[in-house]
Structures are given as C-alpha cells and as structure tokens.
XYZ file of C-alpha atoms in Angstrom:
300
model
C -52.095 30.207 47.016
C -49.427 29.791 44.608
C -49.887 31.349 41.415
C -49.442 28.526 38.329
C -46.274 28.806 36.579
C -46.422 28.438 32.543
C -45.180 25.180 30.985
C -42.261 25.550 28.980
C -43.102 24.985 25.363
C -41.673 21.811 23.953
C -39.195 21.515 21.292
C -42.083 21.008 18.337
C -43.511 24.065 19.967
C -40.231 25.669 19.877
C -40.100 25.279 15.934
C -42.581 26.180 14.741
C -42.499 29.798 14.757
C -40.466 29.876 11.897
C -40.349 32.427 9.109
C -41.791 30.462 5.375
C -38.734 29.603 3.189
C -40.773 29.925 0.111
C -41.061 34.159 0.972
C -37.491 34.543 2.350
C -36.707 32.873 -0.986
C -38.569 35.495 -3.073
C -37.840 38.291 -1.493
C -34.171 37.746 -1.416
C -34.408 37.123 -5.252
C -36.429 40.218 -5.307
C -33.865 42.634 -4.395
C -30.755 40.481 -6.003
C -32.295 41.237 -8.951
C -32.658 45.162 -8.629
C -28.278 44.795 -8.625
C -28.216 44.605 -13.102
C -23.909 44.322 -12.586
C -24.818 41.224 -10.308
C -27.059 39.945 -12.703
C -24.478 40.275 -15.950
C -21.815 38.664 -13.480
C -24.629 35.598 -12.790
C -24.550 35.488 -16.386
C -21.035 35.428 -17.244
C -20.721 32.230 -14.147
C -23.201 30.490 -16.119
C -21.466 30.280 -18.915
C -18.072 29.915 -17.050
C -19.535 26.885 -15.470
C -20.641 25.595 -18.858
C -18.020 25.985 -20.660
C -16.110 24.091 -18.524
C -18.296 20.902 -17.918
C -19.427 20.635 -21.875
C -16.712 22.558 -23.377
C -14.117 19.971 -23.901
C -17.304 18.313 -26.043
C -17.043 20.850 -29.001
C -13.244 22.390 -28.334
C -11.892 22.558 -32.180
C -8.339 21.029 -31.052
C -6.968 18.641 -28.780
C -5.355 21.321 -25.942
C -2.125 19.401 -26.115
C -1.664 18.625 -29.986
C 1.340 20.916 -31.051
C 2.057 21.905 -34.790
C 5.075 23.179 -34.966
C 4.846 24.731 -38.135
C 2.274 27.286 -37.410
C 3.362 28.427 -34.240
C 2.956 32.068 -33.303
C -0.287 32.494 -35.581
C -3.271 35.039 -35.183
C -6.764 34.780 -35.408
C -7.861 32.940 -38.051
C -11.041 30.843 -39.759
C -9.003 27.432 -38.331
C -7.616 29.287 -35.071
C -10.306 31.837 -33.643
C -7.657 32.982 -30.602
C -4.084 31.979 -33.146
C -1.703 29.822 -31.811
C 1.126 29.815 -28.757
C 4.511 28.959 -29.006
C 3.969 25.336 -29.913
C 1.169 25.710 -32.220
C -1.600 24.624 -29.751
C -4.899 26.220 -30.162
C -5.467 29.009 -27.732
C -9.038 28.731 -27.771
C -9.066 25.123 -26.939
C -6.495 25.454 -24.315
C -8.983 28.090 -22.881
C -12.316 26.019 -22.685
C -10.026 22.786 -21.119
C -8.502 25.316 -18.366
C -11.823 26.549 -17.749
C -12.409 23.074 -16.548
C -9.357 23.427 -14.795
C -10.318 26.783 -12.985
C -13.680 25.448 -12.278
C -12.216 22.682 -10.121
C -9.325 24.456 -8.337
C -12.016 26.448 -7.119
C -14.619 23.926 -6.158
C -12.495 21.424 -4.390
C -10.449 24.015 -2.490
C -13.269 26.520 -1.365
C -15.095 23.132 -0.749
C -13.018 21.780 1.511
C -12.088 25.200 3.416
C -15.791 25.657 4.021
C -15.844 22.125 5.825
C -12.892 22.760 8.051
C -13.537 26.918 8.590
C -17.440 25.737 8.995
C -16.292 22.974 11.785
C -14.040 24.679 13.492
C -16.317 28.326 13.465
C -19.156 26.233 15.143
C -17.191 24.367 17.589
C -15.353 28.231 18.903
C -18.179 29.984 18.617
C -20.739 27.650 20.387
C -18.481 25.873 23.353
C -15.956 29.004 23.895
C -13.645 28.889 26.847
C -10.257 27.132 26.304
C -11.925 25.253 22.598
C -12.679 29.048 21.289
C -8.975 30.045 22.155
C -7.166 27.244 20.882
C -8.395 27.031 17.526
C -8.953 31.433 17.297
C -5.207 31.469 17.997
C -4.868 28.633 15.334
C -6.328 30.778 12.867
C -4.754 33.760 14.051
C -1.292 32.364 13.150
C -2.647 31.267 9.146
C -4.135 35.181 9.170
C -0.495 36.251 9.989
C 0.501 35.390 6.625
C -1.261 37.389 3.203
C -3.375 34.438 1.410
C -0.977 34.536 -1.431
C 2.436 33.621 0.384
C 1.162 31.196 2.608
C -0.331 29.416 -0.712
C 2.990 29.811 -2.011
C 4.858 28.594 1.157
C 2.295 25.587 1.323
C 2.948 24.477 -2.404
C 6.825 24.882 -1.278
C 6.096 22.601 0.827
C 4.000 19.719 -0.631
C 5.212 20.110 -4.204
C 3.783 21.463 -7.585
C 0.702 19.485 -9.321
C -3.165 20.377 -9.148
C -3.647 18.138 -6.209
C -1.378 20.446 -3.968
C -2.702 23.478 -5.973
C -6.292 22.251 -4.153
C -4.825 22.265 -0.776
C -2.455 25.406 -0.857
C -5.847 27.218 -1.750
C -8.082 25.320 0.785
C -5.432 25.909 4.071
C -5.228 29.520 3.133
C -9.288 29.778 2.685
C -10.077 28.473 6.193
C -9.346 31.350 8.430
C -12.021 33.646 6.393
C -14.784 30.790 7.061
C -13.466 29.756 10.134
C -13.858 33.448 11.423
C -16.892 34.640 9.797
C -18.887 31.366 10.982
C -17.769 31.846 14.955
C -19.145 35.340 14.638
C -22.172 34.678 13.879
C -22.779 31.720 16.116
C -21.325 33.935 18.878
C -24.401 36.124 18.349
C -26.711 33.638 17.111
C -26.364 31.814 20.451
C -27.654 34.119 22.926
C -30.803 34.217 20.993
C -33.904 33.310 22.930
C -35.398 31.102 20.539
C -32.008 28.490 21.363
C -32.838 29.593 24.971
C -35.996 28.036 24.788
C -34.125 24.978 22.710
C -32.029 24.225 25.640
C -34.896 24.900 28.304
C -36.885 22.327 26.129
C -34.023 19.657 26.182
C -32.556 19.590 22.747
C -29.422 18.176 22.647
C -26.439 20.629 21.738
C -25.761 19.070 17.820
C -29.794 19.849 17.542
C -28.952 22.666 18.213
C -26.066 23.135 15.915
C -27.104 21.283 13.208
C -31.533 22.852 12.905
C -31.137 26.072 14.540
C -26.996 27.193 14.457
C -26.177 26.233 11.104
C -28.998 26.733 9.356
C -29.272 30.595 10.304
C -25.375 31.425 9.734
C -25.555 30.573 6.338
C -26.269 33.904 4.798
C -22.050 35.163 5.128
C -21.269 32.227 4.239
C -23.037 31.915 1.310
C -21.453 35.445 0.446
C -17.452 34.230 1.613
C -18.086 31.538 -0.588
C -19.407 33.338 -3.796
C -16.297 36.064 -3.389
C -13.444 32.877 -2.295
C -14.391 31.297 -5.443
C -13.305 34.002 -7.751
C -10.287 34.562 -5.022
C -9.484 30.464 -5.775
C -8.817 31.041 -9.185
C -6.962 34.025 -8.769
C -4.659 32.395 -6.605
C -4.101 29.495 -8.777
C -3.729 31.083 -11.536
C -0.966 33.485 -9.641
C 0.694 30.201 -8.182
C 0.621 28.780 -11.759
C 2.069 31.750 -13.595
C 4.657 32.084 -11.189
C 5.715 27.819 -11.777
C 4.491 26.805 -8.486
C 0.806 25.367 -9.666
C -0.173 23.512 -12.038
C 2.350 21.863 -14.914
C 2.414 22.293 -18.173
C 1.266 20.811 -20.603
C -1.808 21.255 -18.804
C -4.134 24.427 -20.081
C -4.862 25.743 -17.113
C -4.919 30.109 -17.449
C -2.520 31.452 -15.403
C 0.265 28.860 -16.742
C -0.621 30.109 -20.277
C -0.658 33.443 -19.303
C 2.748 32.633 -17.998
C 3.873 31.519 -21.229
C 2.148 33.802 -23.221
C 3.886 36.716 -21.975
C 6.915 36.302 -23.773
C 4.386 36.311 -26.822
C 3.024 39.937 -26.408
C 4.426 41.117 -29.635
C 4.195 38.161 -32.388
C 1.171 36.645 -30.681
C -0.878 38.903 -28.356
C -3.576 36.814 -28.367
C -2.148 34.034 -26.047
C -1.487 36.552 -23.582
C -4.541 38.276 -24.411
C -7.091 35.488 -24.175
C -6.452 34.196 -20.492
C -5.625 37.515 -18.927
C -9.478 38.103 -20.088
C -10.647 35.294 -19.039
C -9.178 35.543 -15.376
C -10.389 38.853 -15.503
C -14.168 38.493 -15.725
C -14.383 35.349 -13.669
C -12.997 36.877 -10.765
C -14.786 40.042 -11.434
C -18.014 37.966 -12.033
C -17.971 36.333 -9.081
C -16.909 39.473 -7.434
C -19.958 40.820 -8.398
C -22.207 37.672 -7.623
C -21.271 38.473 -3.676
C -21.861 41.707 -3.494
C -25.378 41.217 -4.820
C -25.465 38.339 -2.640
C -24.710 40.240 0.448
C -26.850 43.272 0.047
C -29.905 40.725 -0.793
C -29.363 38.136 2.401
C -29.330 41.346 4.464
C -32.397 42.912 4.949
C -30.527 45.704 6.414
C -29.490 46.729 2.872
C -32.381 46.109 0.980
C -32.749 50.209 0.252
C-alpha cells in the first residue's frame, strides 16, 4: 500500500512562522544602546535634522543680506559666529545650509536606494543573463572613486543643487545595488521561499513579503553611513565650484570662501568645517551601531 504523502502547507501556513516584530524591535534597540558614541552621534542627527527643518524659523539674519561695512567681524553679542567677506551672518548661513545638507542627502541617497534596491532584487533573484547585465553595469560606475565620477557627472549636467542631487544619487547606486543582490542571492535559497514557491506564490510575493522585507538590515546600515557620505560629497563638489552656487549657504561653498578668511576671520572657515565634521562623523557613528545591533552575530 502506498504510504500517504504530506500536503504541502499553504502559503498562510507558510507565514506564519514568523519571528514577533515587537521583540526583534527591542532587542535590536537593546544592544544599539550599549554603543554610548552611537548614541551621542543619534543625538547630534537629531539636532542636525532640526536645525534644518525649524532653523530658518529663529536664524538672527537673512543668509543672503550683506553689510558691507562690517565685513570680516568676530564673534560678537549681534554676530555669535562674526561675519564673511560680505558681512553675512555666519551663523545664519549655517542653520539655512543645514537645510541645504539635509536635502542633498535625502533626495540623492533616496533615489540611489530606489534604483540600487531595483536593480539588486532583479540580479540577485532572476540571475542568468539579467544578473550579468546590470553586475557589469555597476561594475563600470565602481571603476570610477565616488568622488570623480560625481565630479565627471556634474561636468556633465551642469552646476546647481538639482544636478548636485543626481551626481550624488548615480554614484550611490552601485553600493545599494551590490549590497541588496547579495543578500537576495543568499536569501533565496532559503527553505522558507522554497516552500513559497512549492505553495504557489507568485515571484513579486515573493519579492515584495519575504525578499525585501528580510534584506533590509544592510541596507538600513548603507543608508545611515551614504547619508553622511552625501554631504561629504556635496560639500567637496561645492567647495571645489562644481555644486551648489553661491549665494546659496550651503557648507562646503562657505568653507570654500572662507578659506581665504583664515587669518582676519577664522570663524567662517571655522564654523562649517565643524559642522561637516560631526555630521559625517555622526552619521558615521549611527551605522556602525546600526550594524553591530541588526546583526545578531555581533551582539557580544
């Protein structure tokens, strides 16, 4: 007699034997917060990011008033940071290019985590002749260091914030677009999307409840760190003419201009080098905490 042979489970079945959000969620905030340097960089974000969005509300100056007549002026009760060359306020011209920074950096990592996360997914799941068109793809934007082929890209398109956006987006996508076909790659030859398939789910179920969903801890991490790397790169293309225009405060044009400064007004030079400087660092920091809490691995 023939033995019976065990139903496969349907897809409900299939799901349901997942792990509960809520205590990934505290244990993973658990052991971020053991990292204190993660914490202070979490800390110095938050006020990045709120400086920038209500900043502008209680800035002492207008960013682009000049005053001509007190030009190359130090700290001061009326001008906490001095003065630049044309009299502006350094400390407004700050807080407005931390509004600035904060959308270089959210458009362009935004938009290279769409493209890197689309075209990770589609090499990573389908391989064959898809995986090695669009690997070799991003093989050929690897070939050039981030910083050149942002510079070659603004070359291209022109200067202006728009193409600032872009030049750090194009540049972004091979990270994403790498790190995201990895862990499909692995991800795929689990047995739980065995069972998936077995059970009928279509392939974007697949992708889109089961692939997705569980390659989001690097990503989460490449994010965190390409932020920081976003406004290091703009502020590089900006110092070096190729970013964003004056008038416009954004940091790494005022550091720029600042820099012929160093001696009657260190401040201006001074004051955005800083800021740069802990934002970067801060988010820096953010990822590494990031990484060592999304991977149990690391949790000792």
């Amino acid at each position: 007699m023939d033995q019976p042979v065990a139903k496969m489970g349907t897809l409900p079945e299939v799901e349901k034997f997942k792990a509960n959000p809520r205590e990934i969620k505290n244990q993973v905030l658990k052991r971020f917060l053991k990292r204190k340097v993660s914490i202070v960089g979490g800390i110095i974000i938050i006020i990045f990011v709120i400086t920038a969005i209500f900043g502008p509300l209680f800035a002492p100056y207008d960013p682009l008033q000049q005053d001509l007549a007190n030009n190359f002026q130090g700290a001061s009760a009326e001008h906490w940071l001095g003065t630049d060359n044309l009299g502006r306020d350094t400390l407004s011209r700050l807080i407005y290019g931390a509004r600035i920074s904060l959308e270089i950096s959210m458009a362009s990592v935004g938009l290279a985590l769409i493209v890197g996360l689309v075209l990770g997914v589609t090499a990573g799941y389908y391989g064959g002749k898809i995986e090695t068109l669009i690997m070799r793809f991003v093989d050929i934007l690897l070939a050039f260091p981030g910083i050149l082929l942002a510079i070659v890209i603004v070359a291209v398109l022109g200067n202006g914030l728009v193409n600032t956006m872009m030049a750090v987006a194009i540049f972004s996508v091979p990270d994403f677009a790498r790190i995201i076909r990895a862990s499909v790659i692995s991800l795929k030859e689990m047995e739980y999307i065995e069972a998936c398939k077995a059970a009928g789910a279509s392939n974007l179920r697949i992708i889109l409840r089961h692939i997705i969903p569980n390659s989001l801890s690097p990503v989460i991490v490449q994010t965190t760190l390409m932020m920081g790397t976003a406004i290091l790169t703009a502020s590089g293309l900006s110092f070096i003419g190729l970013g964003v225009q004056p008038p416009n405060p954004e940091w790494g044009a005022m550091l720029s201009k600042a820099r012929e400064l160093l001696r009657s007004a260190p401040l201006a030079a001074i004051a955005p080098g800083t800021a740069i400087t802990l934002v970067v660092l801060s988010f820096s920091l953010v990822g590494d905490g990031l990484r060592d809490a999304l991977d149990p691995k690391l949790k000792n």
